[in-house]
Coordinates of C-alpha atoms in Angstrom, one line a residue:
X866 CA 0.1 0.1 0.0
X867 CA 1.4 3.4 -0.9
X868 CA 0.2 7.1 -1.3
X869 CA 1.2 9.4 -4.8
X870 CA 0.8 12.9 -5.1
X871 CA -1.4 14.1 -7.7
X872 CA -2.7 17.5 -9.0
X873 CA -6.3 17.5 -7.2
X874 CA -5.2 15.5 -3.7
X875 CA -3.8 12.2 -2.6
X876 CA -3.8 9.0 -5.1
X877 CA -4.2 5.7 -2.6
X878 CA -2.6 2.8 -4.2
X879 CA -2.3 -0.8 -3.3
X880 CA -2.6 -4.2 -4.9
X881 CA -5.8 -6.2 -4.2
X882 CA -5.6 -9.8 -6.0
X883 CA -3.2 -9.0 -8.8
X884 CA -5.2 -5.8 -9.5
X885 CA -4.4 -2.2 -8.8
X886 CA -6.8 -0.6 -6.4
X887 CA -6.9 3.2 -6.6
X888 CA -8.6 6.2 -5.2
X889 CA -7.7 9.6 -5.7
X890 CA -9.2 12.6 -3.4
X891 CA -8.0 16.0 -1.6
X892 CA -7.2 15.3 1.9
X893 CA -8.8 18.8 2.8
X894 CA -12.2 20.0 1.7
X895 CA -14.2 23.3 2.8
X896 CA -17.2 23.3 4.7
X897 CA -20.4 22.8 2.2
X898 CA -18.2 22.0 -0.5
X899 CA -18.0 18.7 -2.6
X900 CA -15.6 16.1 -1.5
X901 CA -14.8 14.1 -4.2
X902 CA -13.2 10.6 -4.5
X903 CA -12.3 9.2 -8.2
X904 CA -12.0 5.6 -8.8
X905 CA -10.8 3.8 -11.9
X906 CA -11.5 0.5 -12.8
X907 CA -9.8 -1.6 -15.8
X908 CA -12.8 -4.2 -15.8
X909 CA -15.3 -4.1 -18.7
X910 CA -19.3 -4.0 -18.6
X911 CA -21.8 -4.2 -20.9
X912 CA -23.8 -2.0 -18.8
X913 CA -22.2 -0.4 -15.9
X914 CA -25.2 1.6 -14.7
X915 CA -27.0 -1.7 -14.4
X916 CA -24.1 -4.2 -13.2
X917 CA -22.0 -2.1 -10.5
X918 CA -23.5 -0.3 -7.3
X919 CA -21.0 1.8 -5.3
X920 CA -21.7 3.3 -1.8
X921 CA -19.8 5.2 0.8
X922 CA -20.4 5.8 4.3
X923 CA -19.0 8.8 5.8
X924 CA -18.7 8.9 9.4
X925 CA -17.6 11.8 12.0
X926 CA -17.7 11.5 15.8
X927 CA -20.2 8.6 15.5
X928 CA -22.5 10.3 13.2
X929 CA -22.7 8.4 10.0
X930 CA -24.2 9.2 6.5
X931 CA -24.5 7.2 3.4
X932 CA -23.9 8.6 -0.2
X933 CA -24.4 6.9 -3.5
X934 CA -21.5 6.6 -5.8
X935 CA -21.8 7.0 -9.8
X936 CA -20.3 5.8 -13.2
X937 CA -18.7 8.8 -14.9
X938 CA -17.9 7.3 -18.0
X939 CA -15.0 5.3 -19.4
X940 CA -13.2 3.3 -16.5
X941 CA -14.5 6.3 -14.1
X942 CA -16.7 6.2 -11.0
X943 CA -17.1 9.1 -8.7
X944 CA -18.2 9.2 -5.1
X945 CA -19.4 13.0 -3.7
X946 CA -20.2 13.9 -0.4
X947 CA -21.0 17.5 1.2
X948 CA -19.6 17.8 4.8
X949 CA -22.0 20.0 6.9
X950 CA -19.3 20.4 9.8
X951 CA -16.0 21.2 10.6
X952 CA -13.5 18.4 11.9
X953 CA -12.1 15.3 10.7
X954 CA -14.1 12.7 8.5
X955 CA -13.5 8.8 7.9
X956 CA -15.1 7.0 4.8
X957 CA -15.2 3.7 3.7
X958 CA -16.6 2.2 0.2
X959 CA -18.6 -0.7 -0.4
X960 CA -19.4 -2.2 -3.9
X961 CA -19.9 -5.4 -5.6
X962 CA -16.9 -4.4 -7.6
X963 CA -14.0 -6.0 -5.9
X964 CA -11.7 -3.2 -6.9
X965 CA -13.6 -0.9 -5.0
X966 CA -14.9 -2.6 -2.0
X967 CA -13.4 -1.9 1.5
X968 CA -11.6 1.3 0.3
X969 CA -11.2 3.8 3.4
X970 CA -9.6 7.0 3.6
X971 CA -10.1 10.3 5.7
X972 CA -10.0 13.8 5.1
X973 CA -10.4 17.3 7.2
X974 CA -13.1 19.6 6.8
X975 CA -12.0 23.1 7.3
X976 CA -14.2 26.3 7.9
X977 CA -16.8 28.1 5.1
X978 CA -14.9 30.9 3.5
X979 CA -16.5 34.7 3.0
X980 CA -19.5 33.9 0.5
X981 CA -20.3 30.2 1.5
X982 CA -23.0 30.3 3.8
X983 CA -24.2 26.4 3.2
X984 CA -27.2 25.1 1.5
X985 CA -30.7 27.1 1.5
X986 CA -33.0 25.6 4.1
X987 CA -36.7 26.3 5.0
X988 CA -37.1 28.6 8.1
X989 CA -40.9 28.8 8.7
X990 CA -42.7 30.0 5.6
X991 CA -39.3 31.5 4.6
X992 CA -35.7 30.6 3.9
X993 CA -32.4 30.6 5.6
X994 CA -29.0 29.5 4.5
X995 CA -27.2 26.9 6.6
X996 CA -25.4 29.4 8.4
X997 CA -28.7 31.4 9.4
X998 CA -28.3 34.3 6.8
X999 CA -31.7 34.7 5.5
X1000 CA -32.3 34.1 1.9
X1001 CA -34.5 36.2 0.0
X1002 CA -35.1 34.2 -3.4
X1003 CA -35.2 36.6 -6.4
X1004 CA -35.6 34.0 -9.5
X1005 CA -35.5 34.2 -13.1
X1006 CA -36.1 31.6 -15.8
X1007 CA -33.5 30.4 -18.4
X1008 CA -34.7 26.5 -19.0
X1009 CA -32.1 25.4 -21.9
X1010 CA -29.1 27.8 -21.2
X1011 CA -27.0 24.6 -20.1
X1012 CA -26.2 23.3 -23.7
X1013 CA -25.9 26.3 -25.4
X1014 CA -22.1 27.4 -26.7
X1015 CA -19.9 28.8 -24.3
X1016 CA -20.3 32.4 -25.6
X1017 CA -23.6 32.2 -24.7
X1018 CA -23.5 30.9 -21.3
X1019 CA -21.0 33.4 -20.4
X1020 CA -23.3 36.2 -21.2
X1021 CA -25.8 34.6 -19.4
X1022 CA -23.8 34.2 -16.3
X1023 CA -23.3 38.1 -16.6
X1024 CA -26.8 38.7 -17.1
X1025 CA -27.6 36.8 -13.9
X1026 CA -25.4 38.4 -12.0
X1027 CA -25.6 42.1 -13.0
X1028 CA -29.4 41.8 -12.1
X1029 CA -28.9 40.4 -8.9
X1030 CA -30.9 36.8 -9.4
X1031 CA -30.2 34.3 -7.1
X1032 CA -32.4 31.6 -8.1
X1033 CA -32.4 29.8 -11.7
X1034 CA -35.0 27.9 -12.7
X1035 CA -33.1 25.5 -15.2
X1036 CA -34.0 22.2 -17.1
X1037 CA -31.8 19.0 -17.1
X1038 CA -33.5 17.7 -20.2
X1039 CA -33.5 19.8 -23.5
X1040 CA -36.4 21.7 -24.3
X1041 CA -38.7 21.8 -27.9
X1042 CA -41.5 24.6 -27.7
X1043 CA -43.3 26.1 -30.5
X1044 CA -45.9 28.0 -28.7
X1045 CA -49.5 28.4 -28.9
X1046 CA -49.3 30.8 -31.9
X1047 CA -45.9 29.2 -33.5
X1048 CA -44.4 32.4 -32.6
X1049 CA -41.1 31.1 -30.7
X1050 CA -38.8 28.5 -32.1
X1051 CA -37.0 26.7 -29.3
X1052 CA -35.5 23.8 -30.9
X1053 CA -32.0 23.7 -30.6
X1054 CA -30.4 20.2 -30.7
X1055 CA -27.9 19.6 -27.4
X1056 CA -24.3 18.6 -28.5
X1057 CA -24.9 15.2 -26.9
X1058 CA -28.4 14.0 -25.7
X1059 CA -28.7 12.5 -21.9
X1060 CA -29.0 8.8 -23.1
X1061 CA -27.7 6.6 -25.5
X1062 CA -29.2 5.7 -28.8
X1063 CA -31.1 8.1 -31.3
X1064 CA -34.4 10.5 -30.9
X1065 CA -37.3 8.2 -30.3
X1066 CA -35.3 5.2 -29.6
X1067 CA -33.2 5.9 -26.8
X1068 CA -31.9 3.5 -24.4
X1069 CA -33.0 4.9 -20.8
X1070 CA -30.9 2.0 -19.2
X1071 CA -27.6 3.8 -20.4
X1072 CA -27.0 7.6 -19.6
X1073 CA -24.0 9.6 -21.1
X1074 CA -21.9 10.6 -18.8
X1075 CA -21.0 13.4 -21.1
X1076 CA -24.1 15.3 -20.9
X1077 CA -24.7 15.3 -17.5
X1078 CA -21.0 16.4 -17.2
X1079 CA -21.9 19.6 -18.8
X1080 CA -24.7 20.2 -16.4
X1081 CA -23.3 19.9 -13.4
X1082 CA -20.4 22.4 -14.5
X1083 CA -23.3 24.9 -14.9
X1084 CA -24.4 24.2 -11.6
X1085 CA -21.0 24.6 -10.3
X1086 CA -20.7 27.9 -12.3
X1087 CA -23.7 29.3 -10.9
X1088 CA -22.2 28.3 -7.2
X1089 CA -19.3 30.2 -7.7
X1090 CA -21.5 33.3 -8.1
X1091 CA -23.6 32.6 -5.0
X1092 CA -26.5 31.6 -7.2
X1093 CA -29.1 28.5 -6.5
X1094 CA -30.1 25.9 -9.1
X1095 CA -33.4 24.9 -9.3
X1096 CA -33.0 21.6 -10.9
X1097 CA -36.1 20.8 -13.1
X1098 CA -36.1 16.9 -13.5
X1099 CA -39.1 16.4 -15.9
X1100 CA -41.1 18.3 -18.8
X1101 CA -43.4 17.9 -21.3
X1102 CA -41.4 19.9 -24.0
X1103 CA -40.1 17.2 -25.8
X1104 CA -39.5 16.2 -29.5
X1105 CA -37.0 13.3 -28.9
X1106 CA -39.0 10.9 -27.4
X1107 CA -37.5 11.4 -23.7
X1108 CA -40.5 12.2 -21.8
X1109 CA -43.1 9.7 -23.3
X1110 CA -40.5 6.8 -23.7
X1111 CA -39.2 6.7 -19.7
X1112 CA -40.9 4.1 -17.8
X1113 CA -41.2 4.4 -13.9
X1114 CA -37.9 2.3 -13.5
X1115 CA -36.2 4.8 -15.9
X1116 CA -37.4 7.8 -14.1
X1117 CA -36.3 6.3 -10.9
X1118 CA -32.8 5.3 -12.0
X1119 CA -32.4 8.8 -13.7
X1120 CA -33.3 10.6 -10.7
X1121 CA -31.0 8.3 -8.4
X1122 CA -28.0 9.1 -10.7
X1123 CA -28.8 12.9 -10.5
X1124 CA -28.8 12.7 -6.7
X1125 CA -25.3 10.7 -6.4
X1126 CA -23.8 13.8 -9.0
X1127 CA -25.3 16.7 -8.0
X1128 CA -26.4 16.7 -4.4
X1129 CA -23.1 17.5 -2.8
X1130 CA -23.3 21.0 -4.5
X1131 CA -24.7 23.2 -1.8
X1132 CA -26.8 25.4 -4.5
X1133 CA -28.9 22.7 -5.8
X1134 CA -33.1 22.7 -5.2
X1135 CA -34.7 19.9 -7.0
X1136 CA -38.1 20.6 -8.5
X1137 CA -39.9 17.4 -10.0
X1138 CA -41.3 19.1 -13.2
X1139 CA -42.1 22.1 -15.1
X1140 CA -45.7 22.2 -15.4
X1141 CA -46.4 18.7 -14.1
X1142 CA -50.0 18.4 -14.9
X1143 CA -49.5 18.7 -18.3
X1144 CA -50.5 15.4 -20.3
X1145 CA -52.2 14.0 -23.3
X1146 CA -55.4 11.7 -24.4
X1147 CA -54.7 8.7 -25.8
X1148 CA -55.1 10.2 -29.4
X1149 CA -52.6 13.1 -28.5
X1150 CA -54.7 15.8 -28.0
X1151 CA -53.5 18.2 -24.9
X1152 CA -55.2 17.5 -21.5
X1153 CA -54.7 18.5 -17.7
X1154 CA -53.9 15.9 -15.4
X1155 CA -51.9 14.6 -12.4
X1156 CA -50.5 11.3 -13.3
X1157 CA -48.1 11.6 -16.3
X1158 CA -45.7 10.2 -13.9
X1159 CA -45.7 9.1 -10.6
X1160 CA -45.3 12.4 -9.0
X1161 CA -45.4 11.1 -5.1
X1162 CA -42.9 8.1 -5.6
X1163 CA -40.4 10.7 -7.0
X1164 CA -40.6 13.3 -4.5
X1165 CA -40.8 10.8 -1.5
X1166 CA -37.6 8.8 -3.3
X1167 CA -35.5 12.3 -3.7
X1168 CA -36.5 13.1 0.2
X1169 CA -35.4 9.7 1.5
X1170 CA -32.1 9.4 -0.9
X1171 CA -30.8 13.1 -0.8
X1172 CA -28.6 13.4 2.1
X1173 CA -28.8 16.9 2.7
X1174 CA -32.3 17.4 1.9
X1175 CA -32.0 20.1 -0.4
X1176 CA -35.3 22.0 -1.3
X1177 CA -37.8 20.2 -3.2
X1178 CA -41.1 21.2 -5.3
X1179 CA -43.3 20.8 -8.1
X1180 CA -44.7 23.2 -10.5
X1181 CA -48.0 23.1 -12.3
X1182 CA -49.9 24.5 -15.3
X1183 CA -51.6 27.8 -14.3
X1184 CA -55.0 25.9 -15.3
X1185 CA -54.1 22.7 -13.8
X1186 CA -53.6 21.8 -10.3
X1187 CA -51.4 23.5 -7.6
X1188 CA -49.4 20.6 -6.1
X1189 CA -50.7 19.1 -2.9
X1190 CA -49.0 19.1 0.4
X1191 CA -46.6 16.4 1.1
X1192 CA -44.2 15.7 3.7
X1193 CA -41.3 15.6 1.1
X1194 CA -42.5 19.4 -0.2
X1195 CA -40.6 21.6 1.3
X1196 CA -41.9 24.7 -0.7
X1197 CA -44.7 25.4 -3.1
X1198 CA -43.9 26.4 -6.4
X1199 CA -46.9 27.6 -8.7
X1200 CA -47.7 29.6 -11.9
X1201 CA -50.5 32.0 -11.8
X1202 CA -50.5 35.9 -12.8
X1203 CA -52.3 36.3 -9.4
X1204 CA -49.1 37.0 -6.9
X1205 CA -50.9 38.6 -4.1
X1206 CA -54.3 36.9 -3.3
X1207 CA -53.6 33.6 -4.5
X1208 CA -49.8 33.8 -2.7
X1209 CA -51.6 34.8 0.5
X1210 CA -54.0 31.4 0.5
X1211 CA -51.5 29.2 -0.6
X1212 CA -49.0 30.4 2.7
X1213 CA -52.1 30.2 5.1
X1214 CA -52.9 26.5 3.6
X1215 CA -49.7 25.1 3.1
X1216 CA -47.8 26.9 6.1
X1217 CA -44.8 26.6 4.2
X1218 CA -42.3 29.0 1.9
X1219 CA -44.3 30.0 -1.3
X1220 CA -42.7 31.0 -5.0
X1221 CA -44.3 32.3 -7.8
X1222 CA -42.2 30.8 -10.3
X1223 CA -43.8 32.0 -13.2
X1224 CA -46.4 34.8 -13.4
X1225 CA -45.9 35.4 -16.9
X1226 CA -43.1 36.8 -18.6
X1227 CA -41.8 40.1 -19.6
X1228 CA -41.6 39.7 -23.7
X1229 CA -43.0 40.7 -26.8
X1230 CA -44.1 37.7 -28.0
X1231 CA -47.8 36.6 -29.3
X1232 CA -48.8 34.0 -26.5
X1233 CA -50.0 35.8 -23.4
X1234 CA -47.5 33.8 -21.1
X1235 CA -44.9 36.0 -22.9
X1236 CA -46.2 39.9 -23.6
X1237 CA -46.0 41.2 -20.5
X1238 CA -45.0 44.8 -20.1
X1239 CA -41.9 46.0 -17.6
X1240 CA -44.7 47.7 -15.2
X1241 CA -47.0 44.4 -15.2
X1242 CA -44.0 42.2 -14.5
X1243 CA -42.3 44.4 -11.8
X1244 CA -45.8 45.2 -10.0
X1245 CA -46.5 41.2 -9.9
X1246 CA -42.9 40.9 -8.4
X1247 CA -43.4 43.6 -5.6
X1248 CA -47.0 41.9 -4.9
X1249 CA -45.4 38.3 -4.5
X1250 CA -43.5 40.1 -1.3
X1251 CA -45.8 42.4 -0.1
X1252 CA -47.9 39.5 0.3
X1253 CA -44.7 37.5 2.3
X1254 CA -43.7 35.2 -0.5
X1255 CA -41.2 35.2 -3.2
X1256 CA -41.3 35.1 -7.2
X1257 CA -39.3 34.1 -10.3
X1258 CA -38.5 36.7 -13.5
X1259 CA -38.6 35.8 -17.1
X1260 CA -38.1 37.4 -20.5
X1261 CA -39.1 36.4 -24.1
X1262 CA -38.0 39.3 -26.6
X1263 CA -37.8 38.3 -29.9
X1264 CA -35.4 41.1 -31.7
X1265 CA -34.7 41.6 -35.1
X1266 CA -37.3 38.7 -35.8
X1267 CA -35.4 36.2 -34.0
X1268 CA -37.8 33.7 -32.3
X1269 CA -35.1 31.2 -31.2
X1270 CA -32.4 33.0 -28.8
X1271 CA -35.1 34.2 -26.5
X1272 CA -33.4 34.3 -22.8
X1273 CA -36.2 32.9 -21.1
X1274 CA -34.8 29.5 -22.6
X1275 CA -31.9 29.6 -24.2
X1276 CA -30.0 32.7 -21.9
X1277 CA -27.8 35.3 -23.5
X1278 CA -28.4 39.3 -22.7
X1279 CA -31.2 40.3 -20.6
X1280 CA -32.8 43.4 -22.7
X1281 CA -36.1 44.1 -21.0
X1282 CA -37.1 46.9 -18.3
X1283 CA -37.6 44.5 -15.4
X1284 CA -34.6 43.1 -14.1
X1285 CA -32.7 46.0 -13.0
X1286 CA -35.8 47.4 -10.9
X1287 CA -36.2 43.9 -9.9
X1288 CA -32.7 44.0 -8.5
X1289 CA -33.4 47.4 -6.7
X1290 CA -36.6 45.9 -5.3
X1291 CA -34.1 43.1 -3.6
X1292 CA -32.0 45.4 -2.2
X1293 CA -35.1 47.4 -0.2
X1294 CA -36.5 43.8 0.8
X1295 CA -33.0 42.9 2.4
X1296 CA -32.3 45.8 4.4
X1297 CA -35.7 45.4 6.2
X1298 CA -36.4 42.3 8.6
X1299 CA -38.5 40.6 6.0
X1300 CA -39.0 37.3 7.4
X1301 CA -40.3 39.0 11.0
X1302 CA -42.7 41.5 8.9
X1303 CA -46.7 40.6 8.3
X1304 CA -49.2 41.8 6.1
X1305 CA -50.4 44.9 7.5
X1306 CA -53.9 45.5 6.3
X1307 CA -54.5 48.9 7.7
X1308 CA -52.3 50.0 5.1
X1309 CA -53.3 47.9 2.1
X1310 CA -56.0 48.3 -0.3
X1311 CA -55.3 45.5 -2.3
X1312 CA -55.0 47.9 -5.4
X1313 CA -53.4 51.3 -5.1
X1314 CA -50.9 50.5 -1.7
X1315 CA -49.6 47.5 -0.1
X1316 CA -47.6 47.0 3.2
X1317 CA -45.9 44.8 5.7
X1318 CA -44.8 45.8 9.2
X1319 CA -43.2 44.6 12.0
X1320 CA -45.3 45.8 15.0
X1321 CA -45.3 49.1 15.6
X1322 CA -41.3 49.1 15.0
X1323 CA -40.9 49.2 11.2
X1324 CA -42.9 49.5 8.3
X1325 CA -42.4 48.5 4.6
X1326 CA -44.8 50.6 2.0
X1327 CA -45.5 50.0 -1.8
X1328 CA -47.6 52.4 -3.8
X1329 CA -48.3 51.0 -7.4
X1330 CA -50.7 54.4 -8.2
X1331 CA -51.3 57.8 -6.8
X1332 CA -54.0 58.3 -4.2
X1333 CA -54.3 62.0 -3.9
X1334 CA -55.1 63.2 -0.4
X1335 CA -54.7 59.7 1.0
X1336 CA -51.6 58.7 3.4
X1337 CA -50.4 56.0 5.2
X1338 CA -50.9 55.1 9.3
X1339 CA -48.2 53.9 11.4
X1340 CA -47.0 54.1 14.8
X1341 CA -48.6 53.1 18.5
X1342 CA -52.6 54.4 19.4
X1343 CA -51.3 55.0 22.7
X1344 CA -50.8 59.0 22.9
X1345 CA -47.4 58.7 22.0
X1346 CA -45.6 60.1 19.1
X1347 CA -42.3 58.3 18.1
X1348 CA -40.2 59.1 15.5
X1349 CA -39.1 57.0 12.7
X1350 CA -36.4 57.0 10.5
X1351 CA -38.1 57.4 7.0
X1352 CA -36.5 56.3 3.5
X1353 CA -38.6 57.0 0.5
X1354 CA -37.3 55.2 -3.1
X1355 CA -38.7 55.8 -6.4
X1356 CA -38.8 52.0 -7.3
X1357 CA -39.4 52.5 -10.9
X1358 CA -36.2 54.8 -11.6
X1359 CA -34.5 52.8 -8.9
X1360 CA -33.4 56.1 -7.0
X1361 CA -33.4 56.6 -3.1
X1362 CA -35.2 59.7 -3.0
X1363 CA -35.0 61.1 0.7
X1364 CA -34.3 60.0 3.7
X1365 CA -35.8 61.8 6.7
X1366 CA -37.1 61.9 10.2
X1367 CA -40.9 61.9 10.4
X1368 CA -42.8 61.8 14.0
X1369 CA -46.1 59.4 14.2
X1370 CA -48.7 61.2 12.6
X1371 CA -46.8 62.9 10.0
X1372 CA -48.4 62.5 6.4
X1373 CA -46.6 60.3 4.1
X1374 CA -48.6 60.3 0.7
X1375 CA -49.6 57.7 -1.3
X1376 CA -47.4 58.1 -4.9
X1377 CA -46.8 55.9 -7.8
X1378 CA -44.0 53.4 -8.1
X1379 CA -43.0 54.7 -4.2
X1380 CA -41.6 52.4 -1.6
X1381 CA -41.3 53.5 2.2
X1382 CA -39.2 52.0 4.3
X1383 CA -39.8 52.8 8.3
X1384 CA -37.8 52.2 11.2
X1385 CA -38.6 53.5 14.9
X1386 CA -36.0 55.5 16.8
X1387 CA -35.3 53.9 20.2
X1388 CA -33.8 55.7 22.8

């Protein structure tokens, strides 16, 4: 037995019945980062996905966690693990492949560096990072950006960062869609498909690691920028025979493979489907139903097999069924243009975080889901927050007749007017104790103005329309007149207009596209 240095860490080498046993791993990993064991085998298999199983048990101070390894093409297998505590870990591999079975090792987990807050967890009806830092989800959509050329991907990542988006809805499988009016052309083939075989004749028992290697690189690109990857596992928009071709056992095998590959990355979320309830009749007509796949089986499987309990949701068609509450459903992901009243109803019904992940997109296409103006987009997003929830933006602009390179699907450069205004909104929300604030009905008329409050100590008012002669009510009603720091924002032009001290009873006019933050001065 001996160790050899490699560029990535240590290469453990031993002899087993005349065959070489080796594994490559780093002896040090940062907390909430992916620790990886790379393994090589010279044995040949007709189908390694079916013939070889690989697991690893990680242990620290008596606490154990088991993860599955995966085949990574050629002669390579890998095991990934995300340490959630600092200290020394040991691990042991188990496999039906003798070259891997019984291999052991240790590594040290060091403290998280700046910007690494760990995975996102549910905190009541809100989200926190694992280190307790509040997470305000400001999402956008780029379904199939992962397999576009590198130059487009760089533009996409720059657009995400420039506009402050921190959660990206993205499909694992390629997407095909022409729209109800054939006004968009989402039809690019990926450079390589996720399964062996050919379109409409795939071998779903043989996954192609190259496809998933590319996808995980995109997840890592997002992680470097502090952006959550909302990984959408299935969708009905398909011309390649993937969605309709996969049987239940194929679904589970694929989901297990993704968990093995991706779960160790702290920025992963699981979405079972985009529009899970779109279906078709036996004669091929469009319909809405809930049994296209065994969604409860898949959700429960992920919950039971993801060692880190990443967020899990399932997204509906707007005319369909918002997914019912389940023990494995960490939050509600819904699609509907009502981002306020329905948001409140869902929060009350589920008592979980709620994200309106599609309230229709800013754009200029003929289909109604993609021709909202910027004012409608910004208003709907503000209302989601003033209802105590979250939302995801999207953009569908055809430029110079180009009906294919649309940001909502393929990424690129955001050109709409809502993105910068949503970033400004996010900055205002994050300056407030958002998770401690409740809807303030005294200062909400459901049309012109809306409000959140934390008792009498802090307020956030949002006005969409002018209402001359009207103003907000704030402060106690015990005869006292405390003072408040007031910050007044023009949320359309993204300007902090005024900062001043106001006393209880002061007039705060209701003016279009204005937000006002009040904080009581104590002492």
